Structures are given as C-alpha cells and as structure tokens.
Coordinates of C-alpha atoms and ligand atoms in Angstrom, one line a residue:
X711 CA -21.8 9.2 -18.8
X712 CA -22.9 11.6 -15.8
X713 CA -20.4 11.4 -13.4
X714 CA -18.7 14.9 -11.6
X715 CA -16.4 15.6 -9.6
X716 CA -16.5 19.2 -8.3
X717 CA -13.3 19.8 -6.5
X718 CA -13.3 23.7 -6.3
X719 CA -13.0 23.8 -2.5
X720 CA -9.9 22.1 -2.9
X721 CA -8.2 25.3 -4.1
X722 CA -7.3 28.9 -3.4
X723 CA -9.0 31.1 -2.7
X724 CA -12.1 28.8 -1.5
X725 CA -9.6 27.3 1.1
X726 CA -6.8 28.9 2.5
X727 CA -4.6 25.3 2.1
X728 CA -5.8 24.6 -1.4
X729 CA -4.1 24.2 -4.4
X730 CA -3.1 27.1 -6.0
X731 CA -3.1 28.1 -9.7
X732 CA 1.0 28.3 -9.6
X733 CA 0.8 24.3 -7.5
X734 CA -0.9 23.1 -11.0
X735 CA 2.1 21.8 -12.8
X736 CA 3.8 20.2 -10.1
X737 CA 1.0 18.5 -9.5
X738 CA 0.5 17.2 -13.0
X739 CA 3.7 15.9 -12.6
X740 CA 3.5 13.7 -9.9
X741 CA 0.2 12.0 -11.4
X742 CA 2.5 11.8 -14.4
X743 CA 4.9 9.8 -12.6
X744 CA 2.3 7.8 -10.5
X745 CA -0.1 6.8 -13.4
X746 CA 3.8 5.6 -15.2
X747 CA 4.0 3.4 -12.4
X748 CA 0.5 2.2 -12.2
X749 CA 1.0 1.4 -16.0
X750 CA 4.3 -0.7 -15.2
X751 CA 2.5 -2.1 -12.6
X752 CA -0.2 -3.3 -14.6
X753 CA 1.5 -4.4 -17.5
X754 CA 2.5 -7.5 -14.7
X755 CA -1.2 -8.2 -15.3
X756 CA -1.7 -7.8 -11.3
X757 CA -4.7 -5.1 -11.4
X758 CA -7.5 -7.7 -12.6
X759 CA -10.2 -6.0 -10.3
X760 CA -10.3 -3.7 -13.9
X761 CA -10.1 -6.5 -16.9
X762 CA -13.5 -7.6 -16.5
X763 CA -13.8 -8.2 -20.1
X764 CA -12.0 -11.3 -19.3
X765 CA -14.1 -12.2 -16.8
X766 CA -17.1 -12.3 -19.3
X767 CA -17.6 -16.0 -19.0
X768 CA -17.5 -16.1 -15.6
X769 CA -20.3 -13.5 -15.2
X770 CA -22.1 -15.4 -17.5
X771 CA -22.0 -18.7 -15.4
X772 CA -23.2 -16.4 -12.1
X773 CA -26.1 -15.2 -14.5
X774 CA -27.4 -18.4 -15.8
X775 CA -27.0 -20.0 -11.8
X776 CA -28.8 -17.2 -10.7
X777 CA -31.8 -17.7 -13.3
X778 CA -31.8 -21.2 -12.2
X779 CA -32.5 -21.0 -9.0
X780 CA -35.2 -17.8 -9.4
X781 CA -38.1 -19.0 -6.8
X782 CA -36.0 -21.6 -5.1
X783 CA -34.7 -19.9 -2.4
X784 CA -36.4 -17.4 0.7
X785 CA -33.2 -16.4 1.7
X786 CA -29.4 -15.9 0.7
X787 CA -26.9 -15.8 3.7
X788 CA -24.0 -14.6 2.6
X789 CA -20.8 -15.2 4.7
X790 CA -17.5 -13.5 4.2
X791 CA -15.3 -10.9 5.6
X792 CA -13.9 -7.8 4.8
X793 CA -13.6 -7.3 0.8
X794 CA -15.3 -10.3 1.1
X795 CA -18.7 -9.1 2.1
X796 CA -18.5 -4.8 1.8
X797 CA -18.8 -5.2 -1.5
X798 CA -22.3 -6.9 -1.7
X799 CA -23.6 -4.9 1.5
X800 CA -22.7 -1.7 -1.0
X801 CA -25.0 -2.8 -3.9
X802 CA -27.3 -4.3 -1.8
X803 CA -27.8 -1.0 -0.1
X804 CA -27.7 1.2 -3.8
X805 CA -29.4 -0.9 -5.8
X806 CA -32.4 -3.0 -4.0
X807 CA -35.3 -0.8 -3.4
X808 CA -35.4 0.3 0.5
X809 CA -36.8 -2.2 3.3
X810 CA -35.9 -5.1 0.8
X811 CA -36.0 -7.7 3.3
X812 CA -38.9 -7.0 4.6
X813 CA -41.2 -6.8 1.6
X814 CA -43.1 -9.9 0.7
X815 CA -41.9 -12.6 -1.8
X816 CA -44.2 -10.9 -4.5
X817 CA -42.8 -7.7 -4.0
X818 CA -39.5 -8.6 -4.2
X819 CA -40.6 -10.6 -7.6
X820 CA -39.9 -13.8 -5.6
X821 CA -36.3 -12.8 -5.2
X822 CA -34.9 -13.5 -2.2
X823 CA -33.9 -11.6 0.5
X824 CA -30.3 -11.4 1.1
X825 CA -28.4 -11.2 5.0
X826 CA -24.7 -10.6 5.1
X827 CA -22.9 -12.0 7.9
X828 CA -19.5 -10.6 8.1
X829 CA -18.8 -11.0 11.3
X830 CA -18.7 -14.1 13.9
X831 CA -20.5 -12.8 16.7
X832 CA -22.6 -15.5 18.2
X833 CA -25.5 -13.2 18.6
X834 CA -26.1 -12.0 15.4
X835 CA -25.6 -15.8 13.8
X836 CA -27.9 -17.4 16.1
X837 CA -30.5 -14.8 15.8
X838 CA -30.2 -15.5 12.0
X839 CA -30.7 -19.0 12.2
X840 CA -33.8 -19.0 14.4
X841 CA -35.4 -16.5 12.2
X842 CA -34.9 -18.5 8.6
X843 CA -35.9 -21.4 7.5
X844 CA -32.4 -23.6 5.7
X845 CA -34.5 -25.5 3.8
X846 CA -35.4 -22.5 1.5
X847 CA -32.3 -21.0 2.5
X848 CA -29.0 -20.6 0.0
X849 CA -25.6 -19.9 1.3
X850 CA -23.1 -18.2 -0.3
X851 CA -19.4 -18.9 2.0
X852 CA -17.0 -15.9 0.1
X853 CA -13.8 -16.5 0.6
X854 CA -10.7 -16.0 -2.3
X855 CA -8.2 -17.8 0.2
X856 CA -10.7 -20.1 1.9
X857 CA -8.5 -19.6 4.7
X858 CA -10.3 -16.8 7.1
X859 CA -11.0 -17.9 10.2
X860 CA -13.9 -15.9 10.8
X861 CA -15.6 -17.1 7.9
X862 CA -14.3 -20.7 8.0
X863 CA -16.2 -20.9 11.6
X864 CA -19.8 -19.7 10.1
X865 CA -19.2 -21.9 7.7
X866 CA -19.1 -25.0 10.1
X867 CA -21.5 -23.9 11.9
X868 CA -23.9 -23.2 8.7
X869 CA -23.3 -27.1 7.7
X870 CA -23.9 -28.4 10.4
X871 CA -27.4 -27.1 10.5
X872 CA -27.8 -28.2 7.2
X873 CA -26.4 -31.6 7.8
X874 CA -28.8 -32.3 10.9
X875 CA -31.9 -30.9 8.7
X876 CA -31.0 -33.8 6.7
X877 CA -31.1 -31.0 4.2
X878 CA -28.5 -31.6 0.6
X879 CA -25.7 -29.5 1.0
X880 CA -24.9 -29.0 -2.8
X881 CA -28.5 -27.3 -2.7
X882 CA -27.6 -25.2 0.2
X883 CA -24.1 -24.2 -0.4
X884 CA -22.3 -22.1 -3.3
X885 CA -18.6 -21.2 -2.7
X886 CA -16.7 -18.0 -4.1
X887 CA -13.4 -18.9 -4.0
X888 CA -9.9 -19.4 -5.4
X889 CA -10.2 -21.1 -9.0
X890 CA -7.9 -24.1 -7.9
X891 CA -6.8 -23.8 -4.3
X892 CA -8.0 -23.5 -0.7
X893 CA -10.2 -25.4 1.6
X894 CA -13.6 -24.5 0.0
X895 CA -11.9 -25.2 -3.2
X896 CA -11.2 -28.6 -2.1
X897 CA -14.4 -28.8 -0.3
X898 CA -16.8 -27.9 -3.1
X899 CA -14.6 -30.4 -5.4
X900 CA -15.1 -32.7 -3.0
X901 CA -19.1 -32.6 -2.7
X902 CA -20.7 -31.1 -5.6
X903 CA -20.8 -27.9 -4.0
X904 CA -21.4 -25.1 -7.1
X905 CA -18.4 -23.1 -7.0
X906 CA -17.5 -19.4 -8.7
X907 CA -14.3 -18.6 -9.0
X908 CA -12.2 -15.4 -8.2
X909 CA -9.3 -14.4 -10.1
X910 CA -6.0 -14.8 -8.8
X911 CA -5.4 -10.9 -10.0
X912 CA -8.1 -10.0 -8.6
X913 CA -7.5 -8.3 -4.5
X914 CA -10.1 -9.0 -1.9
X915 CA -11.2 -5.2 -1.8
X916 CA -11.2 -4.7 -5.2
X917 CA -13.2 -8.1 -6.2
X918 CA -16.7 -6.1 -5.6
X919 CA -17.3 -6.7 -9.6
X920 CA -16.1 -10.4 -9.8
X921 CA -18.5 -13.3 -8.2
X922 CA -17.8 -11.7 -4.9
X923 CA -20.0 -8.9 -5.6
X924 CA -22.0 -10.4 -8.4
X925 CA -23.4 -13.4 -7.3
X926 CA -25.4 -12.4 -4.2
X927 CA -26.7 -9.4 -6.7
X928 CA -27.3 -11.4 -9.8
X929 CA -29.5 -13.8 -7.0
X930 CA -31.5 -10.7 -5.7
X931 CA -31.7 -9.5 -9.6
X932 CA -29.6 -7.2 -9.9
X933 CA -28.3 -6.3 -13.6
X934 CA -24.3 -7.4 -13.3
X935 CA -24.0 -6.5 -16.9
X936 CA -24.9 -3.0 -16.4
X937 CA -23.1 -2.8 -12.9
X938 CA -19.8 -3.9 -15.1
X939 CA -20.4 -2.0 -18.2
X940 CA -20.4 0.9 -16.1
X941 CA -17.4 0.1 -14.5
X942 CA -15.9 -0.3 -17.9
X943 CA -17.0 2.9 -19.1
X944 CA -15.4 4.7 -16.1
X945 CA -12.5 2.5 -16.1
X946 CA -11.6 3.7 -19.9
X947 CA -12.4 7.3 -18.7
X948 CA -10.0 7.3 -16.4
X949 CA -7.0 5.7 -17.5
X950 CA -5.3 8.7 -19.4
X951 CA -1.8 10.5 -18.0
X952 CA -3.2 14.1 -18.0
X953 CA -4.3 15.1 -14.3
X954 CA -6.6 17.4 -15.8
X955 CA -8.5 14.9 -17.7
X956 CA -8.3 12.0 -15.1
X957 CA -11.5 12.0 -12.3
X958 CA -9.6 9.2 -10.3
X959 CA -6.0 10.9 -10.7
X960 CA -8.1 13.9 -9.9
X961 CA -9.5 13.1 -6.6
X962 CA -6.0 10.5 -5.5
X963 CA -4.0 13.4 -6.2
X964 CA -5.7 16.2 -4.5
X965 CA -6.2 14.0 -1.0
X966 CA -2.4 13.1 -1.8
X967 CA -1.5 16.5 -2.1
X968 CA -3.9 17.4 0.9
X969 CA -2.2 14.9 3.5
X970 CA 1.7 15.6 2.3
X971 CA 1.7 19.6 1.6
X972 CA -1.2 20.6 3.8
X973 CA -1.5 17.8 6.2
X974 CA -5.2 16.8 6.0
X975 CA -4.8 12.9 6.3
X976 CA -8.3 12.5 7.7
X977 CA -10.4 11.9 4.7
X978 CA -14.0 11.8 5.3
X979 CA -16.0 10.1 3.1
X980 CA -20.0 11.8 3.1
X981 CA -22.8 10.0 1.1
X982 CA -26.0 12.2 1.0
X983 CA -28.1 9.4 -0.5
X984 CA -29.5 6.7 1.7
X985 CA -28.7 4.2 -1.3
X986 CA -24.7 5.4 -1.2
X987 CA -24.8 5.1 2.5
X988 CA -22.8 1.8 2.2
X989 CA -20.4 2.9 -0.4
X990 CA -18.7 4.5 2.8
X991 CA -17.9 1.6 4.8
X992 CA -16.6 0.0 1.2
X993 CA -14.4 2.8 0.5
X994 CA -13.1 2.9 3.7
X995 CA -11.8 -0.3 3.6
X996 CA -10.6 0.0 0.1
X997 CA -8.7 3.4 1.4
X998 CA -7.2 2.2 4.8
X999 CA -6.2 -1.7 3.9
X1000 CA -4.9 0.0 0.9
X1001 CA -3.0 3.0 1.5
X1002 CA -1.7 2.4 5.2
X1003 CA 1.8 1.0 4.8
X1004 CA 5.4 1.3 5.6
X1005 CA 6.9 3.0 2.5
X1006 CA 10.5 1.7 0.7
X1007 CA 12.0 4.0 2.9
X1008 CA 10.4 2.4 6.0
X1009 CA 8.4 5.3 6.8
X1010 CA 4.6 4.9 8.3
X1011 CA 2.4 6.6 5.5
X1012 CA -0.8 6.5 4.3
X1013 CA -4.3 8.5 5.2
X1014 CA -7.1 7.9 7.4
X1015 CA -10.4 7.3 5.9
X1016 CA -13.7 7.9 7.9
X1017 CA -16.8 7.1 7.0
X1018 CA -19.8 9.8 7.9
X1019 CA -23.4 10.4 6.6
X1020 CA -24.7 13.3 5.5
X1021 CA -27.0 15.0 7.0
X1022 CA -27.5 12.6 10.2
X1023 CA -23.7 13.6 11.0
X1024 CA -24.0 17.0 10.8
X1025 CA -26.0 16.9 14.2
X1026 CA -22.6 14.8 15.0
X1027 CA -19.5 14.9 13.4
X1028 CA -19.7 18.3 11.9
X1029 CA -18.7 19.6 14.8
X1030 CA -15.7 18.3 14.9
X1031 CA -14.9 18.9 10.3
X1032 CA -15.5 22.6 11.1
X1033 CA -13.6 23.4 14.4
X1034 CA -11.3 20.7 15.3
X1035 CA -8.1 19.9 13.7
X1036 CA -7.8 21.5 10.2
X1037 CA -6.5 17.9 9.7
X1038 CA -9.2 16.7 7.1
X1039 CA -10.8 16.7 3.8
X1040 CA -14.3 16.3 3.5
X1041 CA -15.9 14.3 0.3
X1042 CA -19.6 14.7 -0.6
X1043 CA -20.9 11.9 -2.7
X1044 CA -24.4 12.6 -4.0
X1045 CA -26.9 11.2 -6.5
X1046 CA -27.5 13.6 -9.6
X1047 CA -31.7 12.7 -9.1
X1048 CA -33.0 10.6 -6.0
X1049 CA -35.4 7.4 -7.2
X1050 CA -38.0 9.3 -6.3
X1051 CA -39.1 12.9 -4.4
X1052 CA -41.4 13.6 -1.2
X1053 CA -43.2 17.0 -1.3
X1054 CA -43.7 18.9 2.2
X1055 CA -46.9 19.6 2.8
X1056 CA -47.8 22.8 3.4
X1057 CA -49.1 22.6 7.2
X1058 CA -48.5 25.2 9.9
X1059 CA -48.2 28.4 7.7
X1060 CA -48.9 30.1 11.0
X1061 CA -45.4 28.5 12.5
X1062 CA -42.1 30.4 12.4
X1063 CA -40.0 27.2 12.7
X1064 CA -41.9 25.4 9.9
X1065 CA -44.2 27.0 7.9
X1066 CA -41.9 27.7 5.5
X1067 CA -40.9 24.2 4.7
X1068 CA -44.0 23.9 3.1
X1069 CA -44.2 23.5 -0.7
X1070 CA -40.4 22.0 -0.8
X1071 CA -39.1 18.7 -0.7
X1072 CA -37.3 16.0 1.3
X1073 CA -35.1 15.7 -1.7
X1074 CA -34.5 19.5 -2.2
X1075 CA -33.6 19.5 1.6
X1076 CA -31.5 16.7 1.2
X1077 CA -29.3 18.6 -1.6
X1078 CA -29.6 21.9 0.3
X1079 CA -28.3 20.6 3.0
X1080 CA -25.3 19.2 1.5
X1081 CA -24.6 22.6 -0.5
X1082 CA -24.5 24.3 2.8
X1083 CA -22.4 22.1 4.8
X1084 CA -19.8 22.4 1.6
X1085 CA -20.0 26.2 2.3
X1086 CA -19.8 26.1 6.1
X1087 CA -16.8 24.2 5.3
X1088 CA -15.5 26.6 3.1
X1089 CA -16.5 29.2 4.7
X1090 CA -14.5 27.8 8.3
X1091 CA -11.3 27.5 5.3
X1092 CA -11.9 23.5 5.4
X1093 CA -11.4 21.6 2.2
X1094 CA -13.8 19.8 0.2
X1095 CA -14.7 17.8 -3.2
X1096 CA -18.7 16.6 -4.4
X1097 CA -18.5 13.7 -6.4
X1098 CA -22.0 13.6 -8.3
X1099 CA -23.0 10.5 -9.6
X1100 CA -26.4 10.5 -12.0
X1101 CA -28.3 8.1 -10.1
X1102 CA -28.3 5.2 -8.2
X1103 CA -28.6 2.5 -10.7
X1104 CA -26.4 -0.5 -11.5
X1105 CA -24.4 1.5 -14.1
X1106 CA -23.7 4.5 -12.4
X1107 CA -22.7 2.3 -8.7
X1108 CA -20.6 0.2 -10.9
X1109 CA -19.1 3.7 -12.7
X1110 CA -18.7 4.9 -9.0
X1111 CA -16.8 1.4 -7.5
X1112 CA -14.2 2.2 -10.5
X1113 CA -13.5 5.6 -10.0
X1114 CA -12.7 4.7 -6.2
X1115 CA -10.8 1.9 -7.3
X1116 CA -8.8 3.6 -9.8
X1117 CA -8.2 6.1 -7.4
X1118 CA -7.1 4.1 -5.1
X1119 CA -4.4 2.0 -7.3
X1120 CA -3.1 5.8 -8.0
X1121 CA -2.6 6.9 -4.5
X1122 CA -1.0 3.8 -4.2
X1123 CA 1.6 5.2 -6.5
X1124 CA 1.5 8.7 -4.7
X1125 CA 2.5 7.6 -1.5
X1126 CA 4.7 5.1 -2.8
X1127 CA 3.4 1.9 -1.3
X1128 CA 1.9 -1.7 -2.7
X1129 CA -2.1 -0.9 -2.9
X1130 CA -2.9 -4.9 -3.3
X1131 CA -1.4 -6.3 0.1
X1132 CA -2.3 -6.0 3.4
X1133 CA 0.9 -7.0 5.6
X1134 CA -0.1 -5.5 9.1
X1135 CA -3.2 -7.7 9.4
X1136 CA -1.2 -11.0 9.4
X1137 CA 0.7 -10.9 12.8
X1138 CA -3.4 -10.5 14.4
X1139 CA -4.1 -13.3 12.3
X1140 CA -1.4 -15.3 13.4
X1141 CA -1.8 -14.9 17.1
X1142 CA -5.8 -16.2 16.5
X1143 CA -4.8 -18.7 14.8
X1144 CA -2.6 -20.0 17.0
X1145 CA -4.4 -19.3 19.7
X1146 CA -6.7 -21.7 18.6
X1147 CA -4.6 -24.7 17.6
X1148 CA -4.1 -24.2 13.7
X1149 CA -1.3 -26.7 12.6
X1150 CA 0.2 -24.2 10.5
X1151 CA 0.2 -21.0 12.2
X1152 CA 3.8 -20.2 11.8
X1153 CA 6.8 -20.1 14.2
X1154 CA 5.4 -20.2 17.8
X1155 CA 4.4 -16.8 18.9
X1156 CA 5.7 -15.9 22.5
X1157 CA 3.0 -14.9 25.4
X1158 CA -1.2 -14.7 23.9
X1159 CA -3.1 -12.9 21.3
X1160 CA -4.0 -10.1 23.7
X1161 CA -0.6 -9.9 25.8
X1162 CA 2.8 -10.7 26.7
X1163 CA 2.9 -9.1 30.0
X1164 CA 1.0 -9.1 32.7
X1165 CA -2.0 -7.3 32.4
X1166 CA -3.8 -4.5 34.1
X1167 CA -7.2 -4.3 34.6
X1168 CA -9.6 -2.0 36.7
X1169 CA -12.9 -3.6 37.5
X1170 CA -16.4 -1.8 38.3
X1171 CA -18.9 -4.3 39.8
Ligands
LIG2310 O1 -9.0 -6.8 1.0 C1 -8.6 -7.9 1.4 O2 -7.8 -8.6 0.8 C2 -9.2 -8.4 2.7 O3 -10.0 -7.5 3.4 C3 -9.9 -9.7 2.4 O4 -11.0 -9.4 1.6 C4 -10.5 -10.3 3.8 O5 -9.4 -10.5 4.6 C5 -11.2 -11.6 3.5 O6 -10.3 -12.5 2.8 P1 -10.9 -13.8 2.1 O7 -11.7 -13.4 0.9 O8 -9.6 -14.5 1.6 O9 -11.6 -14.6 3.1

C-alpha cells in the first residue's frame, strides 16, 4: 500500500503553533476517546459507507448492467446533487484519461462519455440536451431519498424528452435510490425502470463507493472492484486506537487540534495533480456538511474547508495562506508518480528567464512547486500536511476516499457532533418547497424563501 501522510509542518519547530513533542500524549488521548466513540457508534451498524463487503452483491449487479449495455449508449447523463453527484465527478476526473469526452467512441473503447448535472440551471440543462442525442443517451437520476427537488425537476424534464421522442424509458432511465422507499423507488417499480439500490446505512456524502459512485464508473469502465478493494485496504489500516499508527486519526486529529488549541479552522484542501483536482470539491463537502454543527452543548463548531489547486492558486490564493490570517491549515495532496511525464525542451539557452528550464520536466515542476509552497509556508510559520498517494488509479482513489472518510467520522467524534446528518440544510429546503406548492412541506412557514421583511435593494441600470 503506498499511501503517506507527511505531517511534519504540523509541529514545533517547523511551525511556531504546532504540536509539540510534550502535546503528544494528550493528543493520543483524545483520538483514544474519539475512535471509542466512533467504535460505539458503529457497533449501531450506522457507518455502512465502510462495510462494502456487504455490498458485494450489489456491485456485482452494477457490473454485469454495465457489461450489458457496453456499445449501447453515446452518452450517460447523470443527475443528482450533492453526495449525490461529487462523488462520480471525483473518479471521473482521477480515473478517465484527460479530455474523456471529447475523444472519439474508439478511443474511449466505445464507452460512453459521461455529463454530471448537479445543478438545475436552465442553461446548462438545455445546452445538454441540444448537444446529445436521447436516443443513444442513458440517464442515471441519483437520489437515496428520491425526494430532492433539484434533481426531481431534471428528472421531469429528462422524461419528458424521452416520452415525446417516443423513446422507451426503461432503456433510458436507471435509478439509484433507496432499496424500498421514495418516489423513484415507486417510480422504477412502477415502469420497469432498472433500479440500484443504496443502503439505508449508507450517508449521501459518504455513498461515493456504493451505486452512487459506481455505476456511472462501472458504465465509463472503470474497475469498481479495485476502487473498493482499495478502500478496504485503507479502511483496515486505519481503524486501530493508537494515534500514532492511524493516517485518518492522524490527519482528523491534527486539524482538530489546529482549529481548538491554535485556531486554524480554515482547512485548505490543495491537489497538485490535475486527476485529484476533483477530490477537493468532494472533500469539501464531506468536511463542511459533516463537521459544521451545533454541539450537545449548543455551541456552533465545526471547520471551514476550502478547496484550492495547486499551483494555479499560488498566483491566487497563496497570497492570502502566507500573510493573511494565521487562521488555516494547508493540505497538499499529491500523486507518488503522474500517468505520464513531459520533458522541457531545451530552447532559449541564451534566455535568463528560461533557459534553464530546459532539460526538466512539467512533472518535476509540478512537485517542485508544491515542495516549495510547503516551505514558504513554513517558512511564513503556517502549518501544513502532504498526503502522497502512489498514483492515480482506481485503488489508490478508492484508498484515498477512505482515509477522508474515516477521517471525517473521527473528527466527528473530536468536535463532538453527529458526522451523518445535515440539520441546517432543511429549513432552505423547506422554504423551496413550499414556495413551490409541495403538499407536505411542513407547518406553514411565515413571509418567503428569501425574506420576511421588506427588502432593500439598490439598483444600477
Ligand atoms: O450528504 C448528503 O446527505 C447530501 O449532500 C445529499 O447527498 C444531497 O442532499 C442529495 O440527497 P439525495 O441523494 O437524497 O438526493
């Protein structure tokens, strides 16, 4: 397994904040106390996102549907929201070669190319649907409730295109969904719609390794086996009580400790690998919906994950890591070996400014340039971790989504709130809903979704 996390510029005397040798077993203690909780937790049988071996049959079913239907389709559309589409955008990014959707059908081995729509503007829909063509189009509708609006509304929109192609929608149409409830549940029941399910133990942004995830990559040919088998191996890795020994109690402690004893509660999360771009976004959500909660004692807690990429934001954010608030934490996440290298040719000896790039590479640059934001960092007393992952295939990306997720159920514990729900986003969804006339949007909700007062508004014509 080649998976590291170097977390020396967490500590004194690298920063001036870090952890210092005496801070150890204190430290130790708490992840004692946190992983016991995780472990009574999970004895409830609620952290499903991490028994895939239970799952086995299900990823079989996914498998064999995707085999069927090699050649069929031009196109997957996936729709979903949230943990319902971050997921596949993250493998889809990692693990399909670059430009996927624009290479031919042979190049892509007559996969197809794969769109995620998570979001409802009309825009971006409609320019979708001009440019495909449904009748060698599948679409996957993601939803574990099959209650979110946003996705609900593509849906409709979706079938009815189909329906006036005269095209059969149990051809078109897969659900991932709730095993026995919800509308597409019902839905799919109802017409022959193919249907995967997702386990009721199983949270939205930690479902990247059930059908949620796996479908649209077992579709594009992705290797789900070796996505979860790396998972697994990570997940075993990292389910011990000793800090020391423990990369996910490792990194949730250290941005635990960071935020309550040194109050860096901005944690950046910095891919330098164009295929771990996405895994930013992902963790972000897995972080924030995760972590931000009112504790039992009715404080506000949890950190602010931001997503940045490396080194496009150091002519952007890195401004702000080195000399604004000493409020953050900076993580590097970096492939052990790119795919492949590009030498620089040796041009313009003559040239001061870039003669002596010559004879290097865009891949050494890449990793220079990651070293030496770490030490500017260090260097400006600003804490850091690298997490080095051996490459960007399915079974390192699916090691990587554990550790995060692991990590995240143990921070849970840290700052002492529920990781799985996600309480603060239902009042918004209440107010859309009924806003727009759902029959069981709760108790009426005074004034509308944007205001109860009067509002003020400057206009520039
Ligand atoms: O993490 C979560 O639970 C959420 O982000 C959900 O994934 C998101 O709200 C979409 O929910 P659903 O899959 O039920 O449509």
């Amino acid at each position: 397994m080649a998976f590291t996390l170097d977390f020396t510029a967490m500590t004194e005397p690298v920063v001036p904040a870090g952890v210092r040798e005496a801070d150890w077993p204190a430290l130790a203690s708490h992840f004692r106390a946190a992983h016991r909780a995780v472990s009574d937790i999970a004895a409830t049988g609620v952290y499903g996102y991490r028994e895939l071996e239970q799952q086995g049959d299900e990823r079989a079913r996914v498998g064999a549907f995707a085999r069927g239907v090699h050649g069929r389709y031009e196109d997957v559309v996936v729709l979903g929201i949230g943990g319902s589409s971050l997921g596949a955008i993250a493998l889809r990014t990692a693990l399909l070669p670059p430009a996927w959707n624009a290479r031919s059908g042979a190049q892509r081995g007559e996969r197809p190319r794969l769109h995620v729509m998570d979001n409802v503007d009309p825009r971006t829909i409609a320019g979708l649907l001009e440019m495909i063509e449904l009748s060698r189009t599948l679409v996957v509708v993601i939803s574990k409730s099959g209650g979110t609006i946003e996705t609900l509304a593509q849906y409709l929109v979706v079938r009815e295109r189909l329906e006036r192609a005269g095209l059969p929608v149990a051809q078109h149409l897969v659900f991932v969904t709730d095993p026995v409830k919800g509308a597409l549940r019902a839905i799919a029941t109802r017409d022959g719609i193919p249907a995967f399910a997702v386990p009721p133990n199983v949270g939205g942004r930690f479902s990247v390794l059930s059908p949620v995830g796996t479908l649209p990559a077992a579709l594009c040919g992705l290797d789900i086996e070796a996505l979860c088998a790396g998972a697994l191996a990570m997940r075993d890795a990292t389910m011990g009580d000793v800090l020391a020994q423990n990369a996910a109690g490792l990194f949730a402690t250290l941005q635990w400790r960071a935020h309550a004893q040194a109050g860096q509660g901005m944690h950046v999360m910095m891919p330098y690998s164009d295929a771990l771009r996405d895994l930013a976004p992902w963790f972000v959500q897995l972080w924030a919906e995760s972590l931000g909660k009112v504790d039992a004692d009715g404080l506000n807690v949890g950190p602010t994950p931001i997503a940045s990429v490396g080194p496009t934001d150091q002519h952007s954010q890195v401004q702000l890591f080195m000399e604004g608030p000493a409020d953050k934490t900076v993580t590097f996440l970096r492939l052990e070996r790119g795919a492949e290298d590009v030498p620089i040719p040796r041009l313009e000896a003559g040239e001061k400014a870039l003669g002596f790039l010559g004879g290097h590479s865009l891949g050494e640059l890449l990793d220079v340039e990651c070293r030496a934001t770490a030490g500017a960092l260090s260097r400006a007393g600003r804490p850091s971790m690298t997490m080095t992952i051996g490459a960007a295939d399915a079974w390192h990306v699916g090691g990587l989504m554990m550790w995060l997720m692991q990590a995240t159920t143990l921070a849970g514990a840290l700052y002492g709130v529920n990781p799985l729900d996600q309480p603060g986003v239902e009042l918004g969804k209440r107010l859309a809903n009924a806003e727009l006339g759902h029959p069981d949007s709760g108790a009426p909700i005074a004034g509308t979704a944007t205001s109860t007062v009067a509002s003020r508004t400057l206009r520039v014509d």
